[in-house]
């Protein structure tokens, strides 16, 4: 659009700001000009705006910067007095050797940097952990591994979720492992996470370390990683192992990460009692169910070998069918008597007065543990070991795990 500049040598008036026609009109001070465009259907007087012309102190070239609308009554528009004040500020910068356009750009960039800093400073662990999981999904070898990450963070990292990444300290990490997990609390126990489910806790610590390492790489943190297994964190975590003992009245159990070594030692021992304890562990059955088992309850030749306990031999008074693992089948096959004797007890005790075998006594499994110098655990506690393993290391629903233990799931409605 071709415009003409007014040749008036006096300052503009407020009335002229509203009424002057198309063109560029000087206020004759501080490089301030009113620009008026052609009238339009929506604006019969033409759109009006303020500009300031100045010579850049750096390049000595003429430059123009806009101040905003001059349309009277329009939201955000500048009055003549406001425009003059803004123009005077700009010219003060020019006289001081500062290019106001470059200064405005620098200020905007500084504001963006500040906003990014504030955003990073306010990024919480929970929000960032979700972001990291979304970014590294392709690195997981299988969906089970991914779900284990998600489960441990969801169930155990809650104390960190609302803490800004930059503020997380070693005490916050330690606080995660001082929690009493739900599985422990349901049994009435009070062991903390690090002591109650050590394998899961160790994996969780590594995952926290990974997330905080990503946070440092992305600029959300500086300094040392508080979840890294440094000597001082290792010492503080080890102290948690003996900080709380199991509550009285609950069966002491073996942590599931220690079970493989225990089974290796158990298999070196001879006798029916040792084999009975081995089957108890492999099936998560009760002591009385194992000691009273008879060969007719087992079907080792089926496509899925099973042990069917009749209702009269179960605590719930319901028939309970246990699918047998490969190890359990091998154990039983190694003990099977000749076909004519496959109706009696699987683990017979000493013969009675008439020469009839009786079940092992309820103390025989405890004696095995004592001879193995493991008086710190109980036979019944291996059911808790199973529950902890299934809850921490598998994705099976709580109801499925309880059904595996022949627990009756009551309707809570």
XYZ file of C-alpha atoms in Angstrom:
413
model
C 0.000 0.000 0.000
C 1.385 3.383 -0.964
C 1.157 5.875 1.862
C 1.977 9.535 2.248
C 3.612 11.080 5.272
C 1.919 14.138 6.756
C 4.049 17.273 6.783
C 2.654 18.790 9.972
C 5.374 20.186 12.229
C 3.411 20.067 15.445
C 2.627 17.169 17.745
C -0.473 15.088 17.106
C -3.641 15.645 19.083
C -5.868 12.963 20.581
C -8.590 13.983 18.169
C -6.279 13.545 15.184
C -5.356 10.063 16.327
C -9.021 9.152 15.849
C -9.747 11.134 12.666
C -6.659 11.350 10.434
C -6.980 9.476 7.143
C -4.778 6.970 5.411
C -1.042 7.620 5.743
C 1.909 7.847 8.129
C 1.602 10.791 10.499
C 4.527 12.027 12.626
C 4.127 13.127 16.221
C 7.339 15.129 15.696
C 9.006 13.739 18.813
C 11.033 10.613 19.661
C 10.476 9.086 16.204
C 6.814 8.309 16.971
C 4.413 7.827 14.048
C 0.716 6.986 13.660
C -0.037 4.722 10.693
C -3.547 4.559 9.222
C -4.582 1.968 6.635
C -7.384 2.155 4.085
C -10.901 2.025 5.533
C -12.492 -1.421 5.458
C -15.874 -2.959 6.010
C -15.017 -3.707 9.602
C -13.226 -0.395 10.258
C -14.583 2.652 8.473
C -11.728 4.870 9.737
C -8.962 2.442 8.800
C -6.802 0.340 11.142
C -4.473 2.489 13.263
C -1.184 1.558 14.901
C 1.933 3.121 16.428
C 5.498 2.748 15.167
C 8.851 4.232 16.168
C 11.631 4.942 13.666
C 15.222 5.155 14.878
C 18.819 4.685 13.757
C 20.471 1.545 15.135
C 23.517 2.482 17.274
C 25.244 -0.708 16.097
C 24.634 -0.716 12.345
C 23.738 2.972 11.769
C 20.803 1.746 9.677
C 17.239 3.009 9.953
C 14.927 0.601 11.756
C 11.249 0.491 12.656
C 9.610 -1.140 15.651
C 5.891 -1.439 16.313
C 4.272 -0.401 19.583
C 0.758 -1.764 19.054
C -2.723 -0.668 18.090
C -3.880 2.956 18.153
C -7.578 2.114 17.589
C -9.428 3.933 20.343
C -11.562 1.565 22.407
C -9.826 -1.585 21.148
C -8.538 -3.899 23.857
C -4.800 -3.500 24.325
C -4.542 -0.313 22.244
C -2.227 2.532 23.304
C -3.395 6.065 23.869
C -1.356 8.958 22.516
C 0.205 9.558 25.950
C 1.073 5.870 26.366
C 2.627 5.754 22.915
C 4.742 8.845 23.647
C 6.040 7.259 26.883
C 6.969 4.058 25.063
C 8.690 6.016 22.269
C 10.658 8.047 24.837
C 11.862 4.800 26.485
C 13.008 3.463 23.118
C 14.936 6.640 22.293
C 16.625 6.580 25.719
C 17.959 3.112 24.832
C 19.157 4.354 21.453
C 20.996 7.283 23.063
C 22.590 4.776 25.473
C 23.938 2.805 22.495
C 21.368 -0.025 22.681
C 19.333 -1.249 19.732
C 15.812 -1.636 21.220
C 14.785 -4.336 18.713
C 17.836 -6.456 19.547
C 17.305 -5.762 23.251
C 13.708 -6.984 22.961
C 14.850 -10.136 21.175
C 17.448 -10.778 23.877
C 14.838 -10.260 26.590
C 12.444 -12.686 24.857
C 15.180 -15.299 24.542
C 16.118 -14.827 28.197
C 12.450 -15.262 29.135
C 12.277 -18.501 27.151
C 15.417 -19.763 28.864
C 13.937 -18.862 32.245
C 10.663 -20.601 31.423
C 12.548 -23.730 30.386
C 14.530 -23.603 33.619
C 11.328 -23.264 35.610
C 9.746 -26.138 33.681
C 12.767 -28.321 34.368
C 12.853 -27.278 38.001
C 9.192 -28.231 38.427
C 9.389 -31.588 36.567
C 8.428 -34.252 39.101
C 9.764 -37.775 39.310
C 6.353 -39.301 38.547
C 5.804 -37.289 35.374
C 9.354 -37.872 34.170
C 9.252 -41.614 34.912
C 6.178 -41.919 32.680
C 8.066 -40.068 29.935
C 11.146 -42.298 30.254
C 9.047 -45.475 30.150
C 7.301 -44.264 26.994
C 10.671 -43.466 25.383
C 12.447 -46.731 26.225
C 9.650 -49.224 25.531
C 11.450 -50.434 22.420
C 14.435 -51.430 24.573
C 12.480 -54.018 26.548
C 13.071 -57.579 25.362
C 9.501 -58.583 26.152
C 6.269 -57.169 27.545
C 6.785 -58.982 30.863
C 9.965 -56.977 31.493
C 8.132 -53.756 30.661
C 5.231 -54.629 32.981
C 7.657 -55.412 35.814
C 9.172 -51.931 35.403
C 5.729 -50.370 35.434
C 4.562 -52.444 38.396
C 7.534 -51.704 40.640
C 7.409 -47.977 39.884
C 3.625 -47.828 40.296
C 3.481 -49.804 43.537
C 6.672 -48.735 45.299
C 7.964 -45.394 43.903
C 4.922 -43.373 45.010
C 6.875 -41.448 47.703
C 8.961 -39.886 44.902
C 6.169 -39.077 42.457
C 5.493 -35.486 43.546
C 9.104 -34.495 44.258
C 10.862 -32.341 41.608
C 13.694 -34.295 40.001
C 16.236 -31.657 40.980
C 15.309 -31.988 44.659
C 15.564 -35.775 45.092
C 18.180 -36.694 47.675
C 19.501 -39.983 49.055
C 17.111 -39.722 52.014
C 14.196 -39.705 49.553
C 15.533 -42.867 47.899
C 15.971 -44.514 51.282
C 12.382 -43.564 52.134
C 11.151 -45.710 49.236
C 12.755 -48.808 50.752
C 11.510 -48.015 54.262
C 7.930 -48.635 53.159
C 6.135 -51.744 54.393
C 4.795 -53.454 51.224
C 1.128 -54.427 51.100
C 1.932 -58.127 50.917
C 3.806 -57.820 54.223
C 1.164 -55.654 55.893
C -1.628 -58.078 54.938
C 0.144 -60.786 56.935
C 0.444 -58.435 59.879
C 4.183 -58.094 59.354
C 6.148 -54.851 59.504
C 9.289 -55.604 57.522
C 10.288 -52.804 55.209
C 10.478 -53.195 51.440
C 14.244 -53.738 51.330
C 13.965 -56.628 53.816
C 10.554 -58.028 52.828
C 11.054 -58.420 49.060
C 14.808 -58.009 48.556
C 15.007 -59.142 44.932
C 12.249 -56.751 43.851
C 13.801 -53.995 45.959
C 17.200 -54.446 44.326
C 15.667 -54.263 40.876
C 13.690 -51.184 41.865
C 16.842 -49.424 43.073
C 18.481 -50.062 39.710
C 15.445 -48.685 37.910
C 15.428 -45.546 40.054
C 19.108 -45.079 39.260
C 18.396 -45.427 35.526
C 15.588 -42.864 35.587
C 17.659 -40.327 37.510
C 20.573 -40.885 35.108
C 18.241 -40.030 32.222
C 17.105 -36.961 34.156
C 20.675 -35.714 34.476
C 21.336 -36.311 30.781
C 18.209 -34.292 29.924
C 19.264 -31.405 32.148
C 16.735 -31.929 34.948
C 19.398 -32.729 37.553
C 23.004 -32.016 38.383
C 25.446 -33.712 40.742
C 25.601 -37.313 41.951
C 22.865 -39.868 41.371
C 21.243 -40.466 44.796
C 20.018 -43.930 43.770
C 23.465 -45.150 42.686
C 24.719 -47.971 44.909
C 27.522 -46.007 46.503
C 29.172 -47.279 49.663
C 27.126 -45.032 51.939
C 23.777 -45.959 50.327
C 24.742 -49.637 50.469
C 25.460 -49.365 54.191
C 22.178 -47.542 54.856
C 20.183 -50.115 52.904
C 21.876 -53.045 54.646
C 20.815 -51.609 57.990
C 17.186 -51.983 56.898
C 17.504 -55.779 56.741
C 17.579 -56.109 60.514
C 15.532 -53.032 61.379
C 12.163 -54.811 61.773
C 11.366 -58.369 62.741
C 8.266 -60.283 61.575
C 5.211 -59.853 63.810
C 4.500 -62.584 66.329
C 1.978 -65.145 65.155
C 3.032 -65.204 61.498
C 5.103 -67.970 60.009
C 8.713 -67.034 59.291
C 9.442 -67.528 55.613
C 12.405 -67.607 53.279
C 12.894 -64.722 50.847
C 12.202 -66.066 47.371
C 15.547 -64.923 45.967
C 17.241 -67.302 48.436
C 15.036 -70.277 47.539
C 17.212 -71.776 44.716
C 20.208 -72.147 47.028
C 17.987 -73.634 49.737
C 16.525 -76.199 47.327
C 20.005 -77.241 46.215
C 20.946 -77.897 49.833
C 17.653 -79.680 50.568
C 18.103 -82.110 47.669
C 21.345 -83.373 49.193
C 19.447 -84.666 52.231
C 17.966 -88.150 52.334
C 14.736 -89.477 53.764
C 10.980 -89.120 53.358
C 10.825 -85.968 55.456
C 13.263 -84.117 53.178
C 11.320 -85.231 50.063
C 8.040 -84.203 51.691
C 9.437 -80.745 52.390
C 10.654 -80.549 48.797
C 7.165 -81.370 47.433
C 5.614 -78.880 49.865
C 7.802 -76.127 48.432
C 7.177 -77.131 44.796
C 3.391 -77.174 45.243
C 2.890 -74.444 47.916
C 0.798 -77.009 49.798
C 0.176 -77.234 53.529
C 2.212 -79.590 55.691
C -0.742 -81.848 56.546
C -1.771 -82.088 52.900
C 1.690 -83.284 51.916
C 2.170 -85.665 54.823
C -1.258 -87.235 54.233
C -0.915 -87.506 50.440
C -1.599 -90.910 48.900
C -0.495 -92.128 45.483
C -4.044 -92.380 44.139
C -4.337 -88.581 44.302
C -1.621 -88.113 41.659
C -1.961 -88.424 37.900
C 1.584 -88.216 36.601
C 0.786 -89.497 33.099
C -1.773 -86.856 32.109
C -0.965 -84.184 29.529
C -0.862 -81.826 32.486
C 0.159 -83.902 35.534
C -1.975 -83.076 38.591
C -2.391 -83.688 42.290
C -6.052 -83.759 43.293
C -6.646 -83.308 47.007
C -10.099 -84.476 48.092
C -12.279 -82.022 49.977
C -11.969 -83.912 53.256
C -8.205 -83.336 53.266
C -8.215 -79.597 52.607
C -8.618 -76.742 55.062
C -11.248 -75.119 52.857
C -13.259 -78.382 52.656
C -13.145 -78.078 48.863
C -11.391 -80.252 46.323
C -8.109 -78.631 45.334
C -6.276 -79.533 42.106
C -2.591 -78.650 41.816
C -0.918 -78.710 38.358
C 2.483 -80.302 38.890
C 5.703 -78.770 37.645
C 8.369 -80.761 35.847
C 10.447 -80.805 39.054
C 7.525 -82.111 41.128
C 6.822 -84.891 38.628
C 10.493 -85.920 38.610
C 10.507 -85.985 42.413
C 7.423 -88.204 42.589
C 8.525 -90.545 39.794
C 11.781 -91.081 41.625
C 9.857 -92.209 44.711
C 7.096 -94.310 43.100
C 6.872 -97.868 44.499
C 5.930 -100.844 42.373
C 2.359 -100.794 40.956
C 0.956 -103.019 43.698
C 1.900 -100.483 46.363
C 0.551 -97.338 44.671
C -2.440 -96.970 46.966
C -0.586 -96.112 50.150
C 0.992 -92.973 51.576
C 3.502 -91.117 49.453
C 5.577 -90.234 52.536
C 4.988 -93.024 55.076
C 6.263 -92.648 58.595
C 7.196 -95.407 61.022
C 4.884 -98.484 60.961
C 2.250 -98.702 63.678
C 1.606 -101.592 66.065
C 0.015 -103.691 63.287
C 2.679 -102.852 60.748
C 0.547 -100.275 58.935
C 2.416 -97.149 57.932
C 1.338 -93.909 59.494
C 1.818 -90.395 58.077
C 4.888 -88.475 59.089
C 4.396 -86.490 62.283
C 3.817 -82.748 62.107
C 7.324 -82.152 63.549
C 9.266 -84.092 60.912
C 9.526 -81.187 58.458
C 10.606 -78.862 61.257
C 13.325 -81.339 62.190
C 14.652 -81.228 58.620
C 14.911 -77.437 58.831
C 16.681 -77.601 62.180
C 19.206 -80.122 60.895
C 19.859 -77.767 57.992
C 20.481 -75.069 60.636
C 17.474 -73.103 59.392
C 15.466 -72.762 62.578
C 14.754 -69.181 61.442
C 12.106 -70.361 58.959
C 9.086 -72.678 59.042
C 7.608 -75.179 56.605
C 4.354 -73.242 56.432
C 6.317 -70.087 55.684
C 7.117 -71.426 52.201
C 3.515 -70.634 51.242
C 4.301 -67.010 52.006
C 7.470 -67.343 49.949
C 5.317 -68.506 47.033
C 2.861 -65.644 47.504
C 5.660 -63.057 47.572
C 7.295 -64.526 44.471
C 4.030 -64.678 42.541
C 3.074 -61.149 43.561
C 6.472 -59.565 42.900
C 7.735 -61.509 39.905
C 4.620 -62.451 37.896
C 1.618 -60.636 36.456
C -1.011 -63.040 37.813
C -4.012 -61.470 39.547
C -4.242 -61.576 43.348
C -7.268 -63.895 43.110
C -5.322 -66.401 40.975
C -2.434 -66.447 43.441
C -4.790 -66.981 46.370
C -6.578 -69.776 44.509
C -3.204 -71.467 43.956
C -2.841 -71.537 47.736
C -6.346 -73.052 48.098
C -7.542 -69.872 49.792
C -11.237 -69.087 49.552
C -11.797 -65.651 47.978
C -14.671 -64.169 49.903
C -17.186 -61.787 48.344
C -16.421 -58.364 49.890
C -19.625 -56.714 48.714
